[in-house]
Coordinates of C-alpha atoms in Angstrom, one line a residue:
Chain A
X1 CA 3.3 -17.7 34.3
X2 CA 0.6 -16.9 31.8
X3 CA 1.1 -17.3 28.1
X4 CA 0.0 -14.3 26.1
X5 CA 0.5 -16.0 22.8
X6 CA 0.1 -19.7 22.2
X7 CA 1.0 -21.4 18.9
X8 CA -0.3 -24.9 18.5
X9 CA 0.3 -27.3 15.7
X10 CA 1.1 -24.5 13.2
X11 CA 1.5 -25.6 9.6
X12 CA 2.2 -23.5 6.6
X13 CA 3.5 -24.1 3.1
X14 CA 4.3 -21.9 0.1
X15 CA 4.2 -23.5 -3.3
X16 CA 4.2 -27.0 -1.7
X17 CA 7.4 -26.1 0.2
X18 CA 6.7 -26.6 3.9
X19 CA 7.7 -23.6 6.0
X20 CA 6.3 -24.7 9.3
X21 CA 5.6 -28.3 10.2
X22 CA 3.5 -28.6 13.4
X23 CA 5.1 -25.9 15.5
X24 CA 4.2 -25.3 19.2
X25 CA 5.4 -22.2 20.9
X26 CA 4.5 -20.1 23.9
X27 CA 5.2 -16.4 24.5
X28 CA 5.0 -15.7 28.3
X29 CA 3.5 -12.5 29.6
X30 CA 6.1 -9.9 30.5
X31 CA 9.1 -11.9 29.1
X32 CA 11.4 -11.5 26.2
X33 CA 11.0 -14.5 23.9
X34 CA 13.4 -14.9 21.0
X35 CA 12.8 -16.9 17.9
X36 CA 16.1 -17.7 16.3
X37 CA 17.3 -19.7 13.3
X38 CA 19.1 -19.5 10.0
X39 CA 17.9 -17.1 7.4
X40 CA 15.0 -18.3 5.3
X41 CA 13.4 -20.5 8.0
X42 CA 10.2 -18.4 8.1
X43 CA 10.9 -16.4 11.2
X44 CA 9.4 -13.2 9.8
X45 CA 6.5 -15.3 8.4
X46 CA 5.8 -16.4 11.9
X47 CA 5.6 -12.8 13.1
X48 CA 3.2 -11.9 10.3
X49 CA 1.0 -14.8 11.3
X50 CA 0.9 -13.6 14.9
X51 CA -0.1 -10.2 13.5
X52 CA -2.8 -11.8 11.4
X53 CA -1.4 -10.7 8.1
X54 CA -1.0 -14.2 6.9
X55 CA -3.3 -17.2 7.7
X56 CA -1.8 -20.5 8.6
X57 CA -2.7 -23.7 6.7
X58 CA -3.3 -25.6 9.9
X59 CA -3.1 -25.2 13.6
X60 CA -4.0 -22.2 15.8
X61 CA -2.4 -19.0 17.1
X62 CA -4.2 -17.5 20.0
X63 CA -3.6 -14.2 21.8
X64 CA -5.3 -14.0 25.2
X65 CA -7.6 -16.8 24.2
X66 CA -8.7 -15.3 20.9
X67 CA -7.9 -17.3 17.8
X68 CA -6.1 -14.8 15.5
X69 CA -6.7 -16.6 12.2
X70 CA -10.4 -16.8 12.6
X71 CA -11.1 -13.2 13.7
X72 CA -13.0 -11.0 11.3
X73 CA -11.5 -7.8 9.9
X74 CA -12.9 -5.5 12.6
X75 CA -11.9 -7.7 15.5
X76 CA -8.5 -8.2 14.0
X77 CA -7.9 -4.5 13.7
X78 CA -9.0 -4.0 17.3
X79 CA -6.7 -6.7 18.5
X80 CA -3.8 -5.2 16.6
X81 CA -4.1 -2.1 18.7
X82 CA -2.7 -4.2 21.5
X83 CA 0.3 -5.2 19.4
X84 CA 3.3 -3.3 18.2
X85 CA 5.6 -4.4 15.4
X86 CA 9.0 -3.1 14.5
X87 CA 9.7 -3.9 10.8
X88 CA 13.2 -4.6 9.6
X89 CA 13.2 -1.6 7.4
X90 CA 11.4 0.6 9.9
X91 CA 8.6 1.2 7.4
X92 CA 8.1 4.8 8.5
X93 CA 5.4 6.6 6.4
X94 CA 7.6 8.7 4.0
X95 CA 5.0 11.4 3.5
X96 CA 5.0 12.7 7.1
X97 CA 7.6 13.9 9.7
X98 CA 9.0 11.7 12.4
X99 CA 6.7 13.5 14.9
X100 CA 3.6 12.7 12.8
X101 CA 4.7 9.1 12.3
X102 CA 4.8 8.5 16.0
X103 CA 1.6 10.6 16.6
X104 CA -0.4 8.7 14.0
X105 CA -1.5 5.7 16.1
X106 CA -2.3 8.0 19.0
X107 CA -4.4 10.3 16.9
X108 CA -6.3 7.6 15.1
X109 CA -7.0 5.3 18.1
X110 CA -7.6 7.9 20.9
X111 CA -9.5 11.1 21.3
X112 CA -6.7 12.8 23.3
X113 CA -6.4 16.6 22.8
X114 CA -3.4 17.7 20.7
X115 CA -1.4 19.0 23.6
X116 CA -1.4 15.5 25.3
X117 CA -0.6 13.9 22.0
X118 CA 2.4 16.2 21.7
X119 CA 3.7 15.4 25.2
X120 CA 3.2 11.6 24.6
X121 CA 5.1 11.7 21.3
X122 CA 7.9 13.7 22.7
X123 CA 8.2 11.3 25.6
X124 CA 8.4 8.4 23.2
X125 CA 10.9 10.2 21.0
X126 CA 13.0 11.1 24.0
X127 CA 13.1 7.4 25.0
X128 CA 14.7 6.5 21.7
X129 CA 16.9 9.6 21.7
X130 CA 15.2 11.3 18.7
X131 CA 13.4 14.2 20.4
X132 CA 15.6 16.6 18.4
X133 CA 14.8 14.9 15.1
X134 CA 11.0 15.3 15.4
X135 CA 10.7 17.6 12.4
X136 CA 12.8 15.6 10.1
X137 CA 11.3 13.5 7.3
X138 CA 12.1 9.8 7.2
X139 CA 14.3 10.2 4.2
X140 CA 16.6 12.4 6.2
X141 CA 17.3 9.7 8.9
X142 CA 20.0 7.1 8.8
X143 CA 19.0 3.5 8.9
X144 CA 19.6 3.1 12.6
X145 CA 17.7 6.3 13.4
X146 CA 14.8 5.2 11.2
X147 CA 14.5 2.0 13.1
X148 CA 14.6 3.8 16.5
X149 CA 11.9 6.2 15.2
X150 CA 9.9 3.2 14.1
X151 CA 10.3 1.7 17.6
X152 CA 8.9 4.8 19.1
X153 CA 5.9 4.5 16.8
X154 CA 5.5 0.8 17.6
X155 CA 5.2 1.5 21.3
X156 CA 3.3 4.8 21.0
X157 CA 0.1 3.2 22.3
X158 CA 1.9 1.2 24.9
X159 CA 0.9 -2.2 23.4
X160 CA 1.0 -5.3 25.5
X161 CA 3.2 -7.1 23.1
X162 CA 5.9 -5.8 20.8
X163 CA 7.4 -7.9 18.0
X164 CA 10.8 -7.1 16.6
X165 CA 11.8 -8.3 13.2
X166 CA 15.6 -8.6 13.0
X167 CA 16.1 -5.5 15.2
X168 CA 19.9 -5.9 15.2
X169 CA 20.5 -6.5 11.5
X170 CA 22.7 -3.9 9.9
X171 CA 23.2 -1.8 13.0
X172 CA 26.5 -0.3 13.9
X173 CA 27.9 -1.4 17.4
X174 CA 26.6 1.7 19.1
X175 CA 23.2 1.5 17.6
X176 CA 23.1 -2.1 18.5
X177 CA 23.9 -1.4 22.2
X178 CA 21.3 1.4 22.3
X179 CA 18.7 -0.9 20.9
X180 CA 19.5 -3.7 23.3
X181 CA 19.2 -1.4 26.2
X182 CA 15.9 0.1 24.8
X183 CA 14.3 -3.3 24.3
X184 CA 15.3 -4.5 27.7
X185 CA 14.1 -1.3 29.5
X186 CA 10.8 -1.2 27.6
X187 CA 10.3 -4.7 28.8
X188 CA 11.2 -4.0 32.4
X189 CA 9.7 -0.5 32.9
X190 CA 6.5 -0.9 30.9
X191 CA 6.0 -4.6 31.5
X192 CA 5.8 -5.2 27.8
X193 CA 5.9 -8.7 26.4
X194 CA 8.5 -8.9 23.6
X195 CA 9.1 -11.3 20.8
X196 CA 12.4 -11.0 19.0
X197 CA 13.1 -12.6 15.7
X198 CA 16.8 -12.6 15.0
X199 CA 19.8 -14.5 13.9
X200 CA 22.2 -12.4 15.9
X201 CA 23.1 -15.0 18.6
X202 CA 25.2 -13.0 21.0
X203 CA 23.0 -10.0 21.2
X204 CA 19.7 -11.9 21.5
X205 CA 21.1 -14.3 24.1
X206 CA 22.0 -11.3 26.3
X207 CA 18.5 -10.1 26.7
X208 CA 16.2 -13.0 25.9
X209 CA 14.5 -14.9 28.7
X210 CA 13.6 -17.8 26.5
X211 CA 14.8 -18.9 23.1
X212 CA 13.2 -21.1 20.4
X213 CA 15.5 -22.4 17.7
X214 CA 13.8 -22.9 14.4
X215 CA 15.2 -24.9 11.5
X216 CA 13.7 -26.9 8.6
X217 CA 10.2 -26.0 9.7
X218 CA 10.5 -27.4 13.1
X219 CA 11.5 -26.2 16.6
X220 CA 14.9 -27.8 17.0
X221 CA 15.4 -26.8 20.6
X222 CA 14.1 -24.4 23.1
X223 CA 15.2 -23.2 26.5
X224 CA 16.9 -20.4 28.4
X225 CA 19.9 -18.8 26.6
X226 CA 22.4 -20.6 29.0
X227 CA 20.7 -23.9 28.3
X228 CA 21.0 -23.4 24.6
X229 CA 24.6 -22.1 24.7
X230 CA 25.7 -25.2 26.5
X231 CA 23.7 -27.6 24.4
X232 CA 25.5 -30.7 23.1
X233 CA 23.4 -31.3 20.0
X234 CA 25.6 -30.5 16.9
X235 CA 22.7 -28.6 15.2
X236 CA 22.3 -26.3 18.1
X237 CA 26.1 -25.9 18.7
X238 CA 26.7 -25.0 15.1
X239 CA 24.1 -22.2 15.1
X240 CA 24.8 -20.8 18.5
X241 CA 28.5 -20.7 17.9
X242 CA 28.4 -19.7 14.3
X243 CA 30.4 -22.6 12.9
X244 CA 30.7 -23.1 9.2
X245 CA 31.1 -26.8 9.4
X246 CA 28.4 -29.0 11.0
X247 CA 25.3 -30.8 10.2
X248 CA 23.4 -27.7 8.9
X249 CA 24.4 -27.2 5.3
X250 CA 25.3 -23.7 4.4
X251 CA 25.1 -24.2 0.6
X252 CA 21.8 -23.9 -1.2
X253 CA 20.9 -27.4 -2.5
X254 CA 22.7 -27.8 -5.9
X255 CA 23.8 -30.5 -8.3
X256 CA 27.2 -32.1 -7.9
X257 CA 30.0 -29.6 -8.1
X258 CA 32.1 -31.6 -10.6
X259 CA 29.2 -32.0 -13.1
X260 CA 28.7 -28.2 -13.1
X261 CA 32.3 -27.7 -14.2
X262 CA 32.2 -30.4 -16.7
X263 CA 34.7 -32.9 -15.1
X264 CA 32.3 -35.6 -14.1
Chain B
X1 CA -3.9 -31.3 -21.4
X2 CA -1.3 -28.9 -20.1
X3 CA -2.7 -26.2 -22.3
X4 CA -6.2 -26.6 -20.9
X5 CA -4.9 -26.7 -17.4
X6 CA -3.0 -23.5 -18.0
X7 CA -6.1 -21.8 -19.4
X8 CA -8.2 -22.9 -16.5
X9 CA -5.6 -21.6 -14.1
X10 CA -5.4 -18.3 -15.9
X11 CA -9.2 -18.0 -15.8
X12 CA -9.4 -18.7 -12.1
X13 CA -6.6 -16.2 -11.4
X14 CA -8.3 -13.6 -13.5
X15 CA -11.6 -14.1 -11.6
X16 CA -9.8 -13.9 -8.3
X17 CA -8.2 -10.6 -9.2
X18 CA -11.5 -9.3 -10.4
X19 CA -13.0 -10.2 -7.1
X20 CA -10.2 -8.6 -5.2
X21 CA -10.5 -5.4 -7.2
X22 CA -14.3 -5.4 -6.6
X23 CA -13.7 -5.7 -2.9
X24 CA -11.3 -2.6 -3.0
X25 CA -14.0 -0.6 -4.8
X26 CA -16.7 -1.8 -2.3
X27 CA -14.6 -0.7 0.7
X28 CA -13.8 2.6 -0.9
X29 CA -17.4 3.3 -1.8
X30 CA -18.4 2.8 1.9
X31 CA -15.7 5.3 3.0
X32 CA -17.3 8.7 3.0
X33 CA -15.5 11.9 4.0
X34 CA -17.7 12.5 7.0
X35 CA -15.0 13.4 9.6
X36 CA -12.5 16.3 9.6
X37 CA -9.7 13.7 9.4
X38 CA -11.1 12.1 6.3
X39 CA -11.9 15.4 4.8
X40 CA -8.3 16.4 5.1
X41 CA -7.1 13.2 3.6
X42 CA -9.4 13.6 0.7
X43 CA -8.4 17.2 0.2
X44 CA -4.7 16.4 0.0
X45 CA -5.4 13.7 -2.7
X46 CA -7.7 16.0 -4.6
X47 CA -4.9 18.5 -4.8
X48 CA -2.4 15.9 -6.0
X49 CA -4.7 14.0 -8.4
X50 CA -6.8 16.9 -9.6
X51 CA -5.1 20.3 -9.2
X52 CA -1.7 19.0 -10.3
X53 CA -3.3 17.6 -13.5
X54 CA -4.9 20.9 -14.4
X55 CA -2.0 22.3 -16.4
X56 CA -1.6 19.3 -18.8
X57 CA -5.4 19.1 -19.2
X58 CA -5.7 22.9 -19.9
X59 CA -2.9 23.0 -22.4
X60 CA -4.0 19.9 -24.2
X61 CA -7.6 21.3 -24.3
X62 CA -6.4 24.6 -25.8
X63 CA -4.4 22.9 -28.6
X64 CA -7.1 20.3 -29.4
X65 CA -9.7 23.1 -29.6
X66 CA -7.4 25.1 -31.9
X67 CA -6.8 22.1 -34.2
X68 CA -10.5 21.4 -34.3
X69 CA -11.1 25.1 -35.3
X70 CA -8.5 24.9 -38.1
X71 CA -9.6 21.5 -39.5
X72 CA -13.3 22.2 -39.1
X73 CA -13.0 25.6 -40.8
X74 CA -11.2 24.2 -43.8
X75 CA -13.6 21.4 -44.3
X76 CA -16.8 23.3 -43.6
X77 CA -15.8 26.3 -45.8
X78 CA -15.8 23.9 -48.8
X79 CA -19.5 23.6 -48.4
X80 CA -19.9 27.2 -47.4
X81 CA -21.0 26.0 -43.9
X82 CA -18.2 27.6 -41.9
X83 CA -20.7 29.3 -39.5
X84 CA -21.4 25.8 -38.2
X85 CA -17.9 25.7 -36.8
X86 CA -19.1 26.5 -33.3
X87 CA -21.5 23.6 -33.1
X88 CA -18.9 21.2 -34.6
X89 CA -16.2 22.2 -32.1
X90 CA -18.5 22.1 -29.1
X91 CA -20.2 18.8 -29.9
X92 CA -16.9 17.1 -30.7
X93 CA -15.5 18.3 -27.4
X94 CA -18.5 17.8 -25.1
X95 CA -19.5 14.4 -26.4
X96 CA -16.2 12.7 -27.2
X97 CA -12.9 14.5 -27.0
X98 CA -13.4 16.1 -23.6
X99 CA -14.1 12.9 -21.6
X100 CA -11.9 10.6 -23.7
X101 CA -8.7 12.7 -24.1
X102 CA -8.9 13.9 -20.5
X103 CA -9.2 10.3 -19.3
X104 CA -6.2 9.3 -21.4
X105 CA -4.2 12.2 -20.0
X106 CA -5.5 11.5 -16.5
X107 CA -4.3 7.9 -16.8
X108 CA -0.9 9.0 -17.8
X109 CA -0.5 11.8 -15.4
X110 CA -2.4 10.8 -12.2
X111 CA -3.1 7.1 -12.7
X112 CA 0.6 6.1 -13.1
X113 CA 1.5 8.2 -10.1
X114 CA -1.1 6.5 -8.0
X115 CA 0.0 3.1 -9.0
X116 CA 3.7 3.8 -8.4
X117 CA 3.0 5.5 -5.0
X118 CA 0.9 2.7 -3.6
X119 CA 3.2 0.0 -5.1
X120 CA 6.2 1.6 -3.4
X121 CA 4.3 1.9 -0.1
X122 CA 3.7 -1.8 -0.4
X123 CA 7.3 -2.6 -1.3
X124 CA 8.7 -0.6 1.7
X125 CA 6.3 -2.4 4.1
X126 CA 4.4 0.9 4.8
X127 CA 1.1 -0.8 4.1
X128 CA 2.0 -3.8 6.3
X129 CA 3.1 -1.5 9.1
X130 CA -0.1 0.5 8.8
X131 CA -2.1 -2.7 9.2
X132 CA -0.1 -3.6 12.3
X133 CA -0.8 -0.1 13.8
X134 CA -4.4 -1.1 13.4
X135 CA -5.2 1.3 10.5
X136 CA -6.8 -0.2 7.5
X137 CA -4.8 0.9 4.4
X138 CA -7.9 0.4 2.3
X139 CA -9.5 3.2 4.3
X140 CA -6.5 5.5 4.8
X141 CA -4.5 5.1 1.6
X142 CA -6.8 3.6 -1.1
X143 CA -10.2 5.2 -0.4
X144 CA -9.2 8.9 -0.4
X145 CA -7.3 8.3 -3.7
X146 CA -10.2 6.6 -5.3
X147 CA -12.6 9.3 -4.3
X148 CA -10.2 12.0 -5.4
X149 CA -10.1 10.4 -8.8
X150 CA -13.9 10.0 -9.0
X151 CA -14.4 13.7 -8.2
X152 CA -11.5 15.2 -10.3
X153 CA -12.1 13.4 -13.6
X154 CA -15.4 15.0 -14.5
X155 CA -14.2 18.5 -13.4
X156 CA -11.0 18.1 -15.4
X157 CA -13.0 17.0 -18.5
X158 CA -15.3 20.0 -18.1
X159 CA -12.2 22.3 -17.9
X160 CA -10.8 20.6 -21.0
X161 CA -14.0 21.1 -23.0
X162 CA -14.4 24.8 -22.0
X163 CA -10.9 25.6 -22.9
X164 CA -11.2 23.7 -26.1
X165 CA -14.2 25.7 -27.2
X166 CA -12.3 28.8 -26.4
X167 CA -9.3 27.5 -28.5
X168 CA -11.7 26.9 -31.4
X169 CA -12.8 30.5 -31.2
X170 CA -9.2 31.7 -31.1
X171 CA -8.6 30.1 -34.5
X172 CA -11.9 30.2 -36.1
X173 CA -13.0 33.7 -35.2
X174 CA -9.8 35.6 -34.3
X175 CA -7.5 34.1 -36.8
X176 CA -9.6 33.0 -39.7
X177 CA -12.2 35.7 -39.5
X178 CA -15.4 33.8 -38.8
X179 CA -18.2 35.9 -37.5
X180 CA -18.1 36.0 -33.7
X181 CA -21.9 35.9 -33.3
X182 CA -22.5 32.9 -35.6
X183 CA -19.8 30.9 -33.8
X184 CA -21.5 31.3 -30.5
X185 CA -25.2 31.4 -31.5
X186 CA -24.9 28.3 -33.7
X187 CA -23.2 26.5 -30.8
X188 CA -25.9 27.6 -28.4
X189 CA -28.8 26.4 -30.6
X190 CA -27.1 23.1 -31.5
X191 CA -25.8 21.9 -28.2
X192 CA -28.5 20.3 -26.0
X193 CA -27.9 20.3 -22.3
X194 CA -29.3 16.9 -21.5
X195 CA -28.4 15.0 -24.7
X196 CA -24.9 16.4 -25.0
X197 CA -23.6 18.0 -21.9
X198 CA -25.1 15.6 -19.3
X199 CA -24.1 12.5 -21.4
X200 CA -20.6 13.9 -21.6
X201 CA -20.5 14.3 -17.9
X202 CA -21.7 10.7 -17.4
X203 CA -18.9 9.5 -19.7
X204 CA -16.3 11.4 -17.8
X205 CA -17.6 10.1 -14.5
X206 CA -17.5 6.5 -15.7
X207 CA -13.9 7.0 -17.1
X208 CA -12.9 8.5 -13.8
X209 CA -14.0 5.5 -11.9
X210 CA -12.4 3.1 -14.4
X211 CA -9.0 4.8 -14.5
X212 CA -8.6 5.4 -10.8
X213 CA -9.9 1.9 -10.0
X214 CA -7.4 0.3 -12.3
X215 CA -4.6 2.5 -11.0
X216 CA -5.3 1.8 -7.3
X217 CA -5.8 -1.9 -7.8
X218 CA -2.6 -2.2 -9.8
X219 CA -0.6 -0.4 -7.1
X220 CA -2.2 -2.4 -4.3
X221 CA -1.4 -5.7 -6.0
X222 CA 2.0 -4.8 -7.4
X223 CA 4.8 -7.3 -6.9
X224 CA 6.8 -5.6 -4.2
X225 CA 10.0 -5.2 -6.3
X226 CA 11.4 -2.4 -8.5
X227 CA 10.5 -4.4 -11.6
X228 CA 7.1 -5.2 -10.3
X229 CA 6.2 -1.6 -9.7
X230 CA 7.4 -0.7 -13.2
X231 CA 5.2 -3.5 -14.7
X232 CA 2.1 -2.3 -12.7
X233 CA 2.6 1.3 -13.7
X234 CA 2.8 0.3 -17.3
X235 CA -0.3 -1.9 -16.9
X236 CA -2.2 1.0 -15.4
X237 CA -1.6 3.2 -18.4
X238 CA -2.2 0.4 -21.0
X239 CA -5.3 -1.1 -19.3
X240 CA -7.0 2.1 -18.5
X241 CA -6.4 3.5 -22.0
X242 CA -7.9 0.4 -23.5
X243 CA -10.8 0.4 -21.0
X244 CA -11.6 4.0 -21.7
X245 CA -11.6 3.6 -25.5
X246 CA -13.6 0.4 -25.3
X247 CA -16.2 1.6 -22.8
X248 CA -16.4 4.9 -24.8
X249 CA -17.7 2.9 -27.8
X250 CA -20.3 1.2 -25.6
X251 CA -21.5 4.4 -24.0
X252 CA -21.6 6.2 -27.3
X253 CA -23.7 3.4 -28.8
X254 CA -26.1 3.6 -25.9
X255 CA -26.3 7.4 -25.7
X256 CA -26.1 8.5 -29.3
X257 CA -26.7 5.3 -31.2
X258 CA -30.3 5.8 -32.2

């Protein structure tokens, strides 16, 4: 199986705090790869690096053999037409309707006549169940609808790879089920490669083909969902089963509790 | 030692932001409204930056012209020179008040709106998602707004001056009884097209570039938080007002100094 995206020896630090420490990772063509880990471990940062919005301090990220971090501006924008990204907030353009939001990438990157654009957009909106909401402005949509509209926009040009940033966070159970089905069906029917960044274990494990577990700047463990769910390592167990007690500290590093309350 | 280190750090940071803002200006200057799509983007911004600023500019111009008429008439009549009112009003407006006051109003009305809008687009990840769609926000968001500012400012300053001259006439001629003919003919003979009008237009062009450049840069580099956008908007108004007044002195010294 070919790797569409290869990450090798990736290092990154913000203000001397190491976010990634020599990370290796592969995203296989046509598969759903999940990157999971506790909040604040740089999962979103990793997506931004794959999208070329941030440059790593060391190591390489390649897509189809092209090193993303050394591409010039023009080549990077060309490469991005082959990627779609679903932002956590949806990030719809607030000054245009849902229809125009989805139509924008098609209008900018192709020379299709307007009737084709209309048909394409309506097909994408139908797929996410928002054909009837085409004339609404983003401010009139609920959070879940906004994210689905953003998904329609992200796949408007039928990119080879779609990256999802926390797609399940803050969704109601129905919206969650719809999204799960959508991601899975996009992957199966259109052959899209998917990268999901998430900390929702149960949902992600349902659809992912392969999971990387990220903690403290390193890949702690990787494998199929079943492999990870049955893993014996206490770090992996704690995260996959959502246990409060375990080797991973939940509290932000702090001074001794007693000294803060003056009884030391 | 810490003090010097801090100064050096600040200096480097200032140089970097100067470089970033120069890059923004460079990218925008290369963006010309050559296609229908770009023309439409520019037109929409021209409406929002220019047309919507018309009312405040027109009203301010009228009042400033009226005040000039009132003050000028009082002072000039002491020397029996009230028929020079027309030239006084026109020269003050065309050389100084037109470009400067319009630029200050423009910074408050259009500049702050530009900064807040772009800053909010950044905070809500709209700029990032535009990049990921493969559209350069410098081209789609920043450049049309910059060009709209460059084009609107001189036009607004011209509207300001014209209405101001009319306001001077309202007070000087219609209210205080100055001769209609001497108001206009004195103005006509005293105002030189190249020395006064063209220099005034150059000033307003320069101010337009300054204000829009500062506004757009502040928005594009705003901290993506509510407080950050507030700070950037304030900075836009403060920096562009100071820049306009400072550069106005330099330009006046060069244009009318001899």
